[in-house]
Every structure is written in structure tokens, then in C-alpha cells.
Amino acid sequence: MDENTKVTDHEYGADDIQVLEGLEAVRKRPGMYIGSTGPSGLHHLVYEIVDNAIDEALAGYCTEIDVKILPGDIIEVSDNGRGIPTGIHPKEGISAATVVYTILHAGGKFGGGGYKVSGGLHGVGASVVNALSEWLELEVYDGKEIHYQKFERGHYDEQMKVIGKTDRTGTKVRFKPDGTIFHETVFSYETLLDRMREQAFLNGGLLINLTDTRDENNVQGESLRYEGGIISYVEWLQKMRGAEVLHPDVIYLTGVQDDITVEAAFQYNTDFNSEAFRSFANNIHTIDGGTHETGFKNALNKVVNDFVKAYQEQQAAQKKPKKTTKKKDNEDEKKEFVRISGEAIREAINAVISVKLPECEFEGQTKGKLGNPEVQPVVYKIVSDQLTYYFEEHPETANIIVTKAINSQAARDAAKKAMEAKRKSAADGAGLPGKLADCYEKDTARTEIYIVEGDSAGGSAKQGRNSAFQAILPLWGKMLNVEKSRADKVYNNDKLSPVVKALGTGIGEDFDISKLRYGRIVVMADADVDGAHIRTLLLTFFFRFMRPLIEEGHVYLAQPPLFKVSRGKQVRYAFSDEERDAYISELSGEKDAKVDVQRYKGLGEMDPDQLWETTMDPERRTMIRVSMEDAAKADMIFSILMGDKVEPRREFIETNARFVENLDI
Ligand code: 1YM
């Protein structure tokens, strides 16, 4: 017998063999059960245990959950619910709690009858956490006795036993993730805090305490309870992004139909070109949206357009003399009624949508999209009925939102006109910007455009490039912060319009990726503060106006070296201080020969050959591909970084300083 089939104090029957095989399967292929054995999988262990406590809260028996990170990165989760049943399970002949922690469950719980609402690991359960823990201790308080059992990698030597008396009820679980399974066993307080806060918002009124006692000199913690549920969530999101709200109250709509519970909360702010949706199905964050989001968007479209139409009809009736014939009247109405596009209606919205349903189907590569088709008409019906009612009851708010939608549409129309005028103007020649040094090839599988700040760097890049497939566009003029500008200004900006023309796709609602002229768009800027500024501004622009470029992985950041380390003809380029030091010791050799170190302050200091060798040659360069995991999160980060409120930006930079280099956007 190997160590994984340890002898326990009861005989193995056919069921036990199944248990062992089940938990072995989890240990052999952990990724299949928790997604990965990196940090994300590690944190999922906590979510799974907490989800069981949240289910107990949803069932109405638990009001408080404690989550602790203890020294040694041990996790302790406890709740004040009923406690997992400890009685002997009729079929298995062991404690029901032991069954929960040792048998793989496909999803729904036994005994319950209801459906499992939350679910980090798609409901596979506590046994997976147990199988992937070096050890796990379970304590159940049943109002009389404390029941206890210890497991090692899912196995146990002793059955559940009583270790003391108690008058409270609840469940406590302590575990240490298995270091032979996980690459990373250090928990991130911030990651757990984000998740616990999200769950506290989604389960309004529930108290979740998070404490980190790993460093005894720096114990940190937070008590999270939001009576307002997702209304509080929207308020919090607005505050985080430093937004100025457009109307005082968060609009909250809710209803139940066909076993589907729908909740939506939203509020507009004064931002431009931003749209932030956060949606959840059974408390699981659906980062790619799905049928609940579509239902909501369609309902919002319909209701706002109904009100716009009524508003326009009213205006027309006031203006029109009574004499005109009926037929003409109708014609005029048709002409005057302007439909507002979904994008214009959603500009500057901040929304949270949460649905609960008997069984979720998730779609897409990352399973981040709700697929259930029956959800869309239910959300549509509830949101359109209730929003119509809300607008009737709150005419001032309705008026603010409808006016904002009309203005957003007007700005978009003006922007479109500006674009068309530019396109048509003869001065534009073939339509390509004058400073673009284009490449010869046309096949986007190979073509690249380098967008370069600064004329001298642009010059070196032009000489150093391979003109067959690499185009260079130097940037000049005054850069516009798109975060603070209406769409028509963006289209007319002298720095951005050459970028738009060179890429060929158009922007905003006109964006057409099939017209993209280059497969790779490389932003090449100095490795200093000004360079960082240019990079952020361009990324914000792409994110707000050409988002599919980022979503489909076309945008890259060039990585020019920071140092040149040389000894005679031997040359090394270093991209960090560590690399520089390593090359210095490599080249100085045993005899400590003199090594020359040059620090590049800007791209302009490199000659064309050096620039090609280090930064542009596909065989030798490294580039960062810009990706975006979560649009709502990216939207928030751009608002914080580029908006005009200083305080949220300072806070963001302080808490994220360590991560800023590899932000996921
Ligand atoms: C710290 C983690 O697991 N709490 C928890 C779990 C259960 C219950 C209560 C519970 C559920 C039910 C009845 C029911 C679970 N019970 C089961 C099972 N906290 C934590 N609190 N009585 C108690 O669903 O009917 C699985 S989880 F299957 F045994 F009922």
C-alpha cells in the first residue's frame, strides 16, 4: 500500500475504493477541478469553503463568516450556521460531515433539496479542498458538542469524534494547501479582500470578517457588511473611480419570474466614453456578460427610447400649428424622431446585475459568460416593466438620463460627421497620414506599425526598421486625454487622427476590424515618466474607442533596453538592474576587467542598428502583449488613472505600486 491509501480504523468497502479513486483523481489532475495550481487555484480553495458558508447564509441560518489567514499561510474559515450534519450517513455508514469532505460531489448537495446558489469550483465541493490540502481540520458545533476530525491529503485515520461541549452552532475549517501540488502557497490579502467584499455586496446584510495575522507586527483586517447589497456595490464603485454622479439615487430593480431572481442596480456619472457592467449569476462573476446582461441592455434601450420618443413628440406638439393635415403630421413625426443607440444610452453608466437561477450554464473559453437562453426574456421583462415605472415615479431622474442619452447621441453624430468630412477632404490625399512611413507588404499576418513618440526616435526607427513589413508612425502634436473629452473632440485631435487613419479601422461605433492594416500595433516610448504617460494615453484611447484591438491581442508595448553593457566587442543589452549586474559580472570575468555601462535615457540615444537589434527585430526583441481579462475592472483602472480626481488615483497607486508593472490591461 502506498502512502495515499493509508489504513483507517474501518474496513474498506466498495464505496471507500470509490472515495480513494475520487480524491486521487483530484490530486492527479488538480487543474481540472480548480482551474490551475498557480495563485488563482490556490485562492479558489478559500472561495470554495467560504461558498459553503454563504450557501448557509442564503438558506437563512448564518449571519457571520470569519476568514483568517494564519501564520504559515494556513486558512481558517468559520460560520455561525447550523453546522454540517454530523449524524451517521445512512448509505455510507460514516458521519455526513466526513462524507462532505471525502466524496466528490458532482454538484447539488444531498439532503438539501434546494439548489446550490454559489459555487467557486462549479460546485464540486469541500472534498476537492481536502484532497489538495497537506492537512485539514474540521470542527462542527451543534449547540451541544464540538465534533472534530483531521485529514491529511484527504485521508483520515480516525472517524469524527466529540472533543468538547458548546452552546453555539456553526462550522470551522482550517487547512494548509499542499505545497507539493501548488506552485505558489502564499495568499494575497488583497485578492481575498476583493472576493470577500464582492460576496458581501452580493449577499446584502451578511457580515464577513477578513483578518491576516501572518505578520504579528502588522495584523490587518476588514469587516465587510453592506445592508444595501448591490445598491451599496454601485455606490462603492462610483466612489472608487472618483466619479461625480449624475443623479443622486442608485436605481434598483428586482423581481422573480420562472424561478429566476433578478436584481439590477445602476447609476450614471459624468464620465465620457466609459461604460461599466459587473454581472453575476448565482454569485459567480460573469466577466464576459451573457444573457442576463443582454436582457438588461435591451430593456434599457427600449425604455430610454420610449421616453425619448415621448419627449420629442411633446416638443413637436408644442411647436406645431394645428392647421397641418393629418398625413403631413405623421410624416413629420417620423422625420423628427431620433433613435438613440445603445452605446449612447450606456455612456457613463455604472451597473451591477445579479441573477439567481436553478442551474447555470457557462460559455466561452474562460466560462465567463452566462449561456442560459431563458434568462434573457425574464431580465428584459422585469427591467423594462420596473424601469418604466421608476421613470414615471421619478420624472427628474428620468429627465436627467434621457437628456444625457440625447446629448451623447448628438456628440456621436457630430463625431461621425467630423470623421466623414475628414475622409472626404482632398487635402488628405490617399487618406494616409503624411508622416507615416508605410511598409510594402499588405498581409496583416506579417505587418506591424510602430507608433513612436518623439521625432528623433521616429527617425532612428525609420532607418532601423525592415521596411518590407514594418511601418513607422511618429507622433506629434498635443495629446488629448480621451477620458476627459467628448467623442467629437477625439475624432478631431491632431495627435490621434493620424493613428486612426493609419490603422484604417475607424473608431467607436464605426470600428471595423476587417479594415485593420497591420496585425501588430506596437507602442514604442521611452522607459521614463513621459513615456509611461504616452503609453497610458494611447492604451486608454484604444480601450475606449478601438477595444477589439486589445481584446483580439493586436496591441503591444515595445521593450527597449535600459542599459548597454560592453567590454570591447562584447555587447549585452539589459532590461533591468538585475540583468545589468549579471552582465557586468559575466563580462568582467575572473580578472575583473573594466566593463563599460551605458544607461539609455531615451530611445533617441540608440542608433538605428541598435534599435533594430534590441527592440524591433522579431528574432531578438521582447514585447508585452496588452491583454484585458475583465473589461469592467479595466474601465475602473483607466478612470482612476486618467480621470481628474486625485485622491482615488493616489490610493490606487499606493495599493498597487508593486503590481503596476504588470497590470492586466
Ligand atoms: C466554514 C464552512 O461548510 N457551513 C455549512 C455547511 C453545511 C451546512 C451548514 C448545512 C447544510 C444543510 C443542512 C443542507 C453543509 N451541509 C452539507 C450537507 N462552512 C460550512 N453550514 N445542515 C447544515 O444543505 O441541508 C454540505 S455543506 F451535505 F451535509 F448537508
XYZ file of C-alpha atoms and ligand atoms in Angstrom:
695
model
C 0.000 0.000 0.000
C 1.380 3.430 -0.817
C 1.070 6.427 1.445
C -2.087 7.570 -0.261
C -4.035 4.502 0.727
C -3.353 4.642 4.454
C -5.169 2.218 6.714
C -8.038 3.765 8.621
C -9.967 2.386 11.515
C -12.751 0.995 9.423
C -12.845 -1.659 6.742
C -12.701 -0.609 3.143
C -15.805 -1.442 1.143
C -16.592 -0.783 -2.494
C -17.655 2.792 -1.658
C -14.346 3.586 0.022
C -12.431 2.467 -3.018
C -14.541 4.951 -4.956
C -13.648 7.638 -2.415
C -9.949 6.963 -2.744
C -10.154 6.904 -6.515
C -12.125 10.147 -6.480
C -9.648 12.036 -4.324
C -6.691 10.531 -6.185
C -8.200 11.794 -9.421
C -8.298 15.295 -7.909
C -4.637 15.071 -6.841
C -3.569 13.732 -10.240
C -5.365 16.409 -12.234
C -5.885 19.340 -9.852
C -6.247 21.754 -12.766
C -9.418 20.019 -13.870
C -11.043 20.778 -10.540
C -9.679 24.173 -9.562
C -8.511 25.605 -12.886
C -4.814 25.853 -12.071
C -2.152 25.090 -9.481
C -0.987 28.710 -9.528
C -2.226 31.594 -7.387
C -5.720 31.500 -8.902
C -6.257 27.834 -7.983
C -4.803 28.436 -4.539
C -7.264 31.231 -3.772
C -10.105 29.113 -5.153
C -9.638 26.727 -2.247
C -10.706 29.507 0.106
C -13.630 30.540 -2.084
C -14.973 27.001 -2.125
C -15.079 26.712 1.660
C -16.483 30.247 2.028
C -19.129 29.432 -0.605
C -20.446 26.633 1.612
C -20.825 29.135 4.438
C -22.519 31.603 2.057
C -24.964 28.886 0.986
C -25.827 28.505 4.653
C -26.408 32.276 4.834
C -28.632 32.121 1.738
C -30.592 29.322 3.392
C -31.244 31.828 6.190
C -29.237 30.245 9.029
C -25.901 32.058 9.010
C -25.237 35.768 9.599
C -21.489 35.930 10.083
C -18.445 34.404 8.400
C -14.842 34.745 9.610
C -11.945 34.242 7.243
C -8.415 34.259 8.658
C -5.004 33.973 7.075
C -2.820 32.490 9.837
C 0.988 32.325 10.046
C 2.304 29.712 7.625
C -0.427 30.642 5.112
C -2.961 28.459 6.853
C -6.569 29.400 6.200
C -9.348 29.283 8.780
C -12.990 29.784 7.805
C -15.834 29.661 10.299
C -19.527 30.468 10.290
C -22.413 30.626 12.744
C -24.824 28.481 10.724
C -26.392 25.164 11.710
C -23.143 23.238 11.413
C -22.655 20.497 8.829
C -24.780 17.496 9.880
C -22.628 15.044 11.881
C -25.079 12.136 12.148
C -24.228 8.817 10.504
C -24.959 8.897 6.830
C -27.390 6.022 6.091
C -25.700 4.875 2.898
C -22.046 5.478 3.736
C -22.137 4.463 7.403
C -19.915 7.376 8.472
C -20.590 10.932 9.612
C -22.360 13.062 6.998
C -19.712 15.755 7.510
C -16.990 13.209 6.681
C -18.890 12.338 3.519
C -19.000 16.018 2.503
C -15.211 16.258 2.944
C -14.194 12.966 1.318
C -16.601 12.169 -1.504
C -16.522 14.069 -4.754
C -19.913 15.589 -5.329
C -20.975 16.402 -8.802
C -22.812 19.497 -7.662
C -26.076 19.572 -5.699
C -25.907 18.638 -2.031
C -27.636 15.635 -0.629
C -30.368 16.167 1.922
C -30.941 19.760 0.917
C -33.490 19.631 -1.838
C -32.826 23.244 -2.799
C -30.184 24.252 -5.291
C -26.685 25.380 -4.637
C -26.544 29.054 -5.377
C -22.912 29.996 -5.041
C -20.090 27.912 -6.360
C -16.438 28.747 -6.917
C -15.351 25.386 -8.272
C -18.549 24.793 -10.178
C -19.936 23.166 -7.055
C -17.516 20.262 -6.781
C -17.091 21.000 -3.125
C -15.154 20.719 0.012
C -13.670 17.296 -0.794
C -11.532 18.885 -3.506
C -10.106 21.361 -0.986
C -9.475 18.480 1.384
C -7.720 16.383 -1.269
C -5.435 19.315 -2.146
C -4.526 20.214 1.453
C -1.476 18.910 3.301
C -3.868 18.733 6.256
C -7.368 19.931 7.057
C -9.198 20.155 10.382
C -12.962 20.264 10.597
C -14.929 21.359 13.654
C -18.708 21.293 13.873
C -20.604 22.990 16.711
C -24.129 21.607 17.060
C -25.308 23.587 20.095
C -24.280 20.786 22.460
C -20.995 19.247 21.379
C -17.911 20.063 19.355
C -17.243 17.419 16.697
C -13.742 17.160 15.286
C -11.922 15.351 12.509
C -8.488 15.713 10.933
C -7.497 14.783 7.385
C -4.183 14.511 5.573
C -4.341 14.936 1.808
C -7.983 13.880 2.023
C -7.415 10.770 4.134
C -8.211 10.176 7.767
C -7.046 7.758 10.459
C -9.835 8.460 12.899
C -13.556 8.961 12.495
C -15.218 12.181 13.559
C -15.254 12.440 17.363
C -16.569 14.694 20.121
C -13.843 16.834 21.706
C -15.837 19.135 23.998
C -19.053 20.888 24.854
C -20.512 24.056 23.343
C -23.700 26.080 23.246
C -23.073 27.637 19.860
C -23.717 26.278 16.378
C -21.581 26.555 13.288
C -18.738 25.115 11.244
C -14.997 25.818 11.373
C -12.464 24.608 8.814
C -8.692 25.066 8.996
C -6.405 23.920 6.177
C -2.915 24.167 4.760
C -2.720 23.906 0.972
C -0.431 21.131 -0.234
C 2.929 22.611 -1.263
C 3.640 19.573 -3.464
C 0.582 20.480 -5.588
C 0.630 24.293 -5.680
C 3.476 26.280 -7.245
C 2.545 29.167 -5.048
C 1.312 28.794 -1.476
C 1.355 32.424 -0.347
C -2.078 34.027 -0.129
C -2.700 37.572 -1.264
C -4.673 39.570 1.272
C -5.851 41.951 -1.476
C -7.155 39.117 -3.659
C -9.104 37.611 -0.771
C -10.353 41.057 0.257
C -11.652 41.749 -3.278
C -13.526 38.468 -3.339
C -14.942 38.770 0.196
C -16.087 42.326 -0.492
C -17.797 41.235 -3.708
C -19.580 38.439 -1.847
C -20.574 40.806 0.980
C -22.169 43.120 -1.611
C -23.945 40.259 -3.362
C -25.338 38.950 -0.078
C -26.535 42.204 1.496
C -26.561 42.211 5.299
C -24.160 39.272 5.680
C -21.098 40.093 7.823
C -17.767 38.806 6.540
C -14.651 39.450 8.645
C -11.287 39.018 6.970
C -8.132 39.007 9.102
C -4.499 38.493 8.183
C -2.317 37.589 11.178
C 0.704 36.317 9.271
C 2.854 39.239 10.345
C 2.358 39.777 14.059
C 3.634 43.346 13.763
C 1.199 44.161 11.022
C -2.106 42.424 11.597
C -4.642 43.676 9.084
C -8.320 43.060 8.644
C -11.628 44.357 7.475
C -15.248 43.813 8.498
C -17.480 43.786 5.465
C -21.220 44.233 5.732
C -23.384 46.117 3.248
C -27.020 46.427 4.156
C -27.750 47.924 0.739
C -26.472 44.888 -1.203
C -25.791 45.696 -4.858
C -27.016 49.288 -4.352
C -24.073 49.720 -1.979
C -21.908 47.989 -4.582
C -22.718 50.648 -7.214
C -22.139 53.448 -4.675
C -18.805 51.923 -3.740
C -17.729 51.530 -7.377
C -18.571 55.173 -8.097
C -16.577 56.281 -5.090
C -13.609 54.084 -6.042
C -13.385 55.546 -9.505
C -13.765 59.043 -8.088
C -16.824 59.654 -10.229
C -19.191 62.560 -9.941
C -22.704 61.114 -10.071
C -25.306 62.448 -12.488
C -28.353 61.753 -10.289
C -28.458 61.253 -6.515
C -30.046 57.803 -6.191
C -28.877 54.444 -7.443
C -31.757 52.916 -9.422
C -32.616 49.454 -8.103
C -34.875 46.991 -9.912
C -35.749 43.486 -8.819
C -38.197 40.680 -9.478
C -38.702 36.926 -9.699
C -40.134 35.035 -12.639
C -39.970 31.351 -13.623
C -37.643 30.541 -10.693
C -35.206 33.235 -11.815
C -34.429 36.061 -9.392
C -33.220 39.276 -10.999
C -31.575 42.257 -9.319
C -30.118 45.246 -11.133
C -28.660 48.449 -9.698
C -27.226 51.315 -11.707
C -26.328 54.967 -11.678
C -24.876 57.339 -14.241
C -21.841 59.533 -13.679
C -20.333 62.454 -15.573
C -17.531 60.454 -17.277
C -17.246 60.330 -21.038
C -16.810 57.237 -23.164
C -16.999 54.863 -20.225
C -19.414 52.013 -19.592
C -19.022 49.669 -16.635
C -21.027 46.487 -16.162
C -20.474 43.891 -13.497
C -22.720 40.884 -13.757
C -23.169 37.772 -11.662
C -25.034 34.506 -11.992
C -25.529 32.577 -8.750
C -22.927 34.878 -7.180
C -20.345 33.904 -9.777
C -18.803 36.853 -11.603
C -19.552 36.574 -15.343
C -16.746 38.732 -16.708
C -17.861 38.208 -20.301
C -21.521 39.001 -19.593
C -24.098 36.791 -21.252
C -27.874 36.527 -21.488
C -28.564 38.493 -18.271
C -26.505 41.459 -19.497
C -28.096 41.336 -22.934
C -31.580 41.281 -21.400
C -30.700 44.292 -19.269
C -29.169 46.279 -22.151
C -32.126 45.615 -24.447
C -34.582 46.684 -21.744
C -32.635 49.872 -21.013
C -32.580 50.635 -24.749
C -36.292 50.188 -25.084
C -37.318 52.203 -22.043
C -34.971 55.128 -22.692
C -36.025 55.268 -26.343
C -39.704 55.180 -25.351
C -39.115 58.181 -23.113
C -37.029 59.964 -25.739
C -39.833 59.455 -28.220
C -42.477 60.760 -25.815
C -40.273 63.748 -25.049
C -39.760 64.521 -28.734
C -43.449 64.124 -29.521
C -44.299 66.509 -26.740
C -41.824 69.073 -28.061
C -43.113 68.682 -31.610
C -46.732 69.103 -30.477
C -45.857 72.338 -28.717
C -44.143 73.750 -31.786
C -46.616 72.659 -34.450
C -49.535 74.834 -35.545
C -52.810 72.875 -35.568
C -53.604 73.568 -39.249
C -51.445 70.892 -40.875
C -53.174 67.861 -42.328
C -53.069 64.547 -40.572
C -50.953 62.867 -43.210
C -48.256 65.512 -43.049
C -48.230 65.285 -39.292
C -47.269 61.647 -39.446
C -44.502 62.261 -41.909
C -43.032 64.985 -39.757
C -43.115 62.767 -36.714
C -41.191 60.076 -38.484
C -38.576 62.569 -39.561
C -38.170 64.122 -36.154
C -37.953 61.041 -34.031
C -34.320 60.248 -33.366
C -33.457 56.805 -32.089
C -30.674 56.708 -29.532
C -28.093 53.966 -29.951
C -27.337 51.517 -27.173
C -23.791 52.853 -26.856
C -25.024 56.403 -26.344
C -27.574 55.248 -23.788
C -24.967 53.332 -21.851
C -22.310 56.048 -21.880
C -21.209 56.723 -18.292
C -23.365 54.010 -16.741
C -22.151 52.029 -13.762
C -24.245 48.899 -13.310
C -24.351 45.694 -11.295
C -26.641 42.861 -12.366
C -27.162 39.729 -10.316
C -29.355 36.777 -11.263
C -30.051 33.565 -9.391
C -31.368 30.523 -11.181
C -31.688 26.769 -10.611
C -28.831 25.829 -12.902
C -26.266 27.981 -14.686
C -24.653 27.151 -17.997
C -21.399 28.995 -18.589
C -19.952 29.513 -22.031
C -16.844 30.789 -23.714
C -13.188 29.987 -23.355
C -12.960 31.077 -19.750
C -16.522 30.059 -18.850
C -17.132 33.702 -18.029
C -20.364 34.105 -19.985
C -23.861 33.121 -18.894
C -25.441 30.951 -21.590
C -28.952 30.136 -20.305
C -31.277 31.496 -23.039
C -34.339 31.557 -20.727
C -32.690 34.273 -18.604
C -32.714 36.991 -21.289
C -36.509 37.452 -21.678
C -37.007 37.279 -17.906
C -34.432 40.016 -17.237
C -35.841 42.038 -20.147
C -39.389 41.859 -18.791
C -38.530 42.678 -15.189
C -36.140 45.524 -16.050
C -38.344 47.135 -18.712
C -41.520 46.994 -16.572
C -39.843 48.273 -13.455
C -37.708 50.908 -15.104
C -40.752 52.342 -16.879
C -42.487 52.516 -13.523
C -39.395 54.037 -11.879
C -39.124 56.735 -14.560
C -42.804 57.580 -14.140
C -42.350 57.868 -10.379
C -39.076 59.818 -10.640
C -39.522 62.218 -13.564
C -36.481 64.312 -12.570
C -34.113 61.366 -12.726
C -35.768 60.174 -15.946
C -35.247 63.610 -17.425
C -31.555 63.690 -16.487
C -30.924 60.260 -18.007
C -32.918 60.899 -21.175
C -31.216 64.270 -21.712
C -27.808 62.686 -21.194
C -28.656 59.989 -23.762
C -29.750 62.617 -26.306
C -26.550 64.612 -25.719
C -24.358 61.525 -26.007
C -26.043 60.701 -29.298
C -25.555 64.274 -30.549
C -21.836 64.123 -29.690
C -21.545 60.822 -31.536
C -23.343 62.194 -34.578
C -21.088 65.271 -34.581
C -18.069 62.998 -34.315
C -19.259 60.905 -37.233
C -19.734 63.998 -39.362
C -16.270 65.224 -38.436
C -14.832 61.872 -39.486
C -16.671 61.831 -42.779
C -15.637 65.389 -43.563
C -12.024 64.474 -42.925
C -12.295 61.354 -45.025
C -13.666 63.331 -47.946
C -11.368 66.331 -47.747
C -8.968 66.462 -50.706
C -6.076 67.603 -48.549
C -5.961 64.172 -47.042
C -4.634 62.663 -50.263
C -4.834 58.883 -50.223
C -6.118 59.069 -46.683
C -2.850 58.050 -45.013
C -1.143 60.489 -42.644
C 1.787 62.429 -44.116
C 4.327 61.313 -41.521
C 3.579 57.612 -41.868
C 6.487 55.590 -43.289
C 4.461 52.674 -44.581
C 5.650 49.143 -45.302
C 5.387 47.301 -48.630
C 3.593 44.210 -47.546
C -0.177 44.147 -47.198
C -0.694 40.823 -45.423
C -1.713 41.634 -41.831
C -0.336 38.317 -40.675
C 3.071 39.941 -41.079
C 2.619 43.711 -40.972
C 3.438 45.839 -37.958
C 3.146 49.504 -37.141
C 5.393 51.168 -34.589
C 3.814 54.199 -33.008
C 6.764 56.235 -31.774
C 6.819 59.309 -29.582
C 9.425 61.886 -30.474
C 10.868 62.893 -33.828
C 14.416 61.682 -33.214
C 13.293 58.249 -32.102
C 10.947 58.210 -35.086
C 13.949 58.918 -37.341
C 16.048 56.080 -35.883
C 13.112 53.713 -36.095
C 12.573 54.617 -39.753
C 16.189 53.875 -40.609
C 16.473 50.795 -38.464
C 13.244 49.047 -39.451
C 12.644 46.338 -42.028
C 10.522 48.347 -44.437
C 9.036 45.236 -46.005
C 6.666 44.665 -43.098
C 7.308 47.400 -40.517
C 5.651 50.802 -40.736
C 6.605 53.744 -38.513
C 4.269 56.480 -37.355
C 5.912 59.239 -35.338
C 3.527 61.094 -33.062
C 3.436 64.829 -32.803
C 1.005 67.500 -31.699
C -0.858 67.842 -28.452
C -2.139 64.624 -26.956
C -5.696 64.606 -25.767
C -6.829 62.787 -22.658
C -9.801 60.876 -24.062
C -11.034 60.251 -20.560
C -11.995 63.903 -20.313
C -13.200 64.593 -23.848
C -16.360 64.155 -25.850
C -16.230 61.842 -28.845
C -16.163 64.598 -31.497
C -13.045 66.176 -29.973
C -11.340 62.836 -30.011
C -12.006 62.350 -33.712
C -10.573 65.784 -34.486
C -7.472 65.589 -32.305
C -4.302 66.198 -34.331
C -2.327 63.549 -32.464
C -4.897 60.790 -32.574
C -6.323 61.271 -36.044
C -3.082 60.098 -37.800
C -3.245 56.940 -35.673
C -6.853 56.377 -36.722
C -6.054 56.985 -40.375
C -3.007 54.744 -40.375
C -4.836 51.830 -38.753
C -7.736 52.138 -41.208
C -10.434 50.697 -38.936
C -12.408 53.800 -37.975
C -13.350 54.209 -34.330
C -16.228 53.880 -31.892
C -19.413 52.620 -33.479
C -17.777 52.718 -36.945
C -14.913 50.482 -35.895
C -14.367 47.659 -38.388
C -11.553 45.273 -37.604
C -11.607 43.778 -41.090
C -10.112 47.064 -42.311
C -7.139 46.861 -39.947
C -3.949 47.494 -41.942
C -1.422 45.996 -39.503
C -1.581 42.782 -37.499
C 0.582 44.209 -34.721
C 0.352 47.686 -33.289
C 3.442 48.413 -31.246
C 3.620 51.417 -28.938
C 7.276 52.388 -28.569
C 8.030 55.045 -25.992
C 10.855 55.936 -23.632
C 11.214 53.996 -20.403
C 10.590 57.101 -18.313
C 7.658 59.005 -16.856
C 6.830 60.810 -20.111
C 6.950 57.520 -21.989
C 4.637 55.941 -19.434
C 2.250 58.846 -19.903
C 2.129 58.412 -23.671
C 1.629 54.655 -23.304
C -1.253 55.110 -20.892
C -2.912 57.749 -23.063
C -2.702 55.578 -26.173
C -3.939 52.499 -24.317
C -6.848 54.481 -22.893
C -7.683 55.610 -26.400
C -7.554 52.056 -27.783
C -9.577 50.764 -24.835
C -12.321 53.358 -25.174
C -12.559 53.643 -28.960
C -10.981 50.577 -30.560
C -11.494 47.973 -27.855
C -11.466 44.898 -30.159
C -7.815 45.705 -30.958
C -6.982 44.925 -27.335
C -9.488 42.098 -26.974
C -8.082 40.361 -30.034
C -4.482 40.823 -28.969
C -3.241 43.278 -31.618
C -1.692 45.820 -29.246
C 1.876 45.505 -27.947
C 4.313 47.557 -25.923
C 7.898 47.623 -27.180
C 10.528 46.878 -24.554
C 13.656 48.922 -25.257
C 16.705 48.046 -23.153
C 17.686 50.236 -20.212
C 21.450 49.559 -20.315
C 24.215 48.662 -22.706
C 26.978 46.679 -21.029
C 30.118 46.224 -23.119
C 33.690 45.100 -22.997
C 35.492 45.636 -26.277
C 33.439 43.934 -28.945
C 31.317 42.005 -26.488
C 27.999 43.764 -26.020
C 24.981 42.885 -23.865
C 21.698 44.768 -23.511
C 19.993 44.725 -20.118
C 16.293 45.305 -19.491
C 16.533 45.585 -15.692
C 19.013 46.449 -12.936
C 19.456 42.749 -12.114
C 20.239 41.880 -15.697
C 22.726 44.747 -15.875
C 24.543 43.480 -12.788
C 24.577 39.930 -14.134
C 26.144 41.092 -17.423
C 28.686 43.208 -15.578
C 29.939 40.194 -13.672
C 29.760 37.995 -16.777
C 31.838 40.371 -18.892
C 34.321 41.452 -16.213
C 35.231 37.785 -15.830
C 37.695 36.457 -13.264
C 40.220 39.201 -13.837
C 37.743 41.980 -13.051
C 38.352 43.665 -16.387
C 36.827 47.081 -16.941
C 33.307 46.988 -18.310
C 31.509 49.903 -19.873
C 27.921 50.555 -18.801
C 25.719 52.996 -20.693
C 22.296 53.928 -19.434
C 19.732 54.703 -22.153
C 17.665 57.663 -21.099
C 15.539 57.570 -24.194
C 15.029 55.774 -27.475
C 16.725 58.693 -29.196
C 20.100 57.692 -27.722
C 20.153 54.470 -29.686
C 21.388 54.448 -33.244
C 19.189 52.780 -35.873
C 21.130 49.495 -35.783
C 20.922 49.266 -32.024
C 17.217 49.984 -32.067
C 16.679 47.227 -34.627
C 18.800 44.717 -32.748
C 17.325 45.313 -29.327
C 13.753 46.382 -29.813
C 12.474 45.812 -33.339
C 13.981 42.628 -34.733
C 11.305 39.918 -34.361
C 14.066 37.361 -33.798
C 15.571 39.149 -30.832
C 13.109 41.603 -29.317
C 10.726 41.038 -26.419
C 7.367 42.788 -26.418
C 4.465 42.870 -23.989
C 1.137 41.947 -25.462
C -1.597 44.044 -23.901
C -4.469 41.930 -22.659
C -7.619 42.590 -20.764
C -9.163 39.999 -18.525
C -12.060 41.961 -17.206
C -13.465 44.967 -19.059
C -15.212 46.418 -16.007
C -12.017 46.264 -13.970
C -10.004 47.792 -16.812
C -12.616 50.521 -17.177
C -12.292 51.311 -13.492
C -8.487 51.384 -13.651
C -8.492 53.747 -16.627
C -10.976 56.033 -14.894
C -8.820 56.120 -11.814
C -5.558 56.639 -13.673
C -6.807 59.128 -16.237
C -9.738 60.842 -14.549
C -9.448 64.185 -12.828
C -9.874 63.110 -9.209
C -6.508 62.986 -7.477
C -7.441 61.071 -4.317
C -8.575 57.758 -5.877
C -5.554 57.807 -8.152
C -3.162 58.294 -5.250
C -4.870 55.482 -3.345
C -4.770 53.176 -6.342
C -1.098 53.798 -6.946
C -0.281 53.307 -3.276
C -2.081 49.970 -3.013
C -0.980 48.732 -6.414
C 2.510 50.181 -6.681
C 4.029 46.709 -6.563
C 1.823 45.466 -9.383
C 1.751 48.464 -11.687
C 4.422 46.957 -13.906
C 2.255 44.024 -14.902
C -1.218 45.479 -14.781
C -3.554 43.273 -16.721
C -4.534 45.934 -19.199
C -16.714 27.031 7.035
C -17.535 26.342 6.024
O -19.446 24.470 5.353
N -21.009 25.559 6.606
C -22.105 24.756 6.454
C -22.177 23.670 5.577
C -23.343 22.909 5.525
C -24.432 23.253 6.337
C -24.287 24.343 7.191
C -25.716 22.557 6.328
C -26.405 22.337 5.159
C -27.612 21.665 5.183
C -28.146 21.253 6.394
C -28.345 21.423 3.926
C -23.357 21.765 4.640
N -24.074 20.697 4.786
C -23.873 19.803 3.829
C -24.614 18.556 3.837
N -18.892 26.326 6.429
C -19.780 25.380 6.061
N -23.167 25.051 7.236
N -27.486 21.484 7.543
C -26.304 22.103 7.529
O -27.843 21.818 2.865
O -29.423 20.805 4.008
C -22.966 20.136 2.894
S -22.360 21.654 3.260
F -24.497 17.984 2.675
F -24.135 17.762 4.777
F -25.881 18.778 4.129
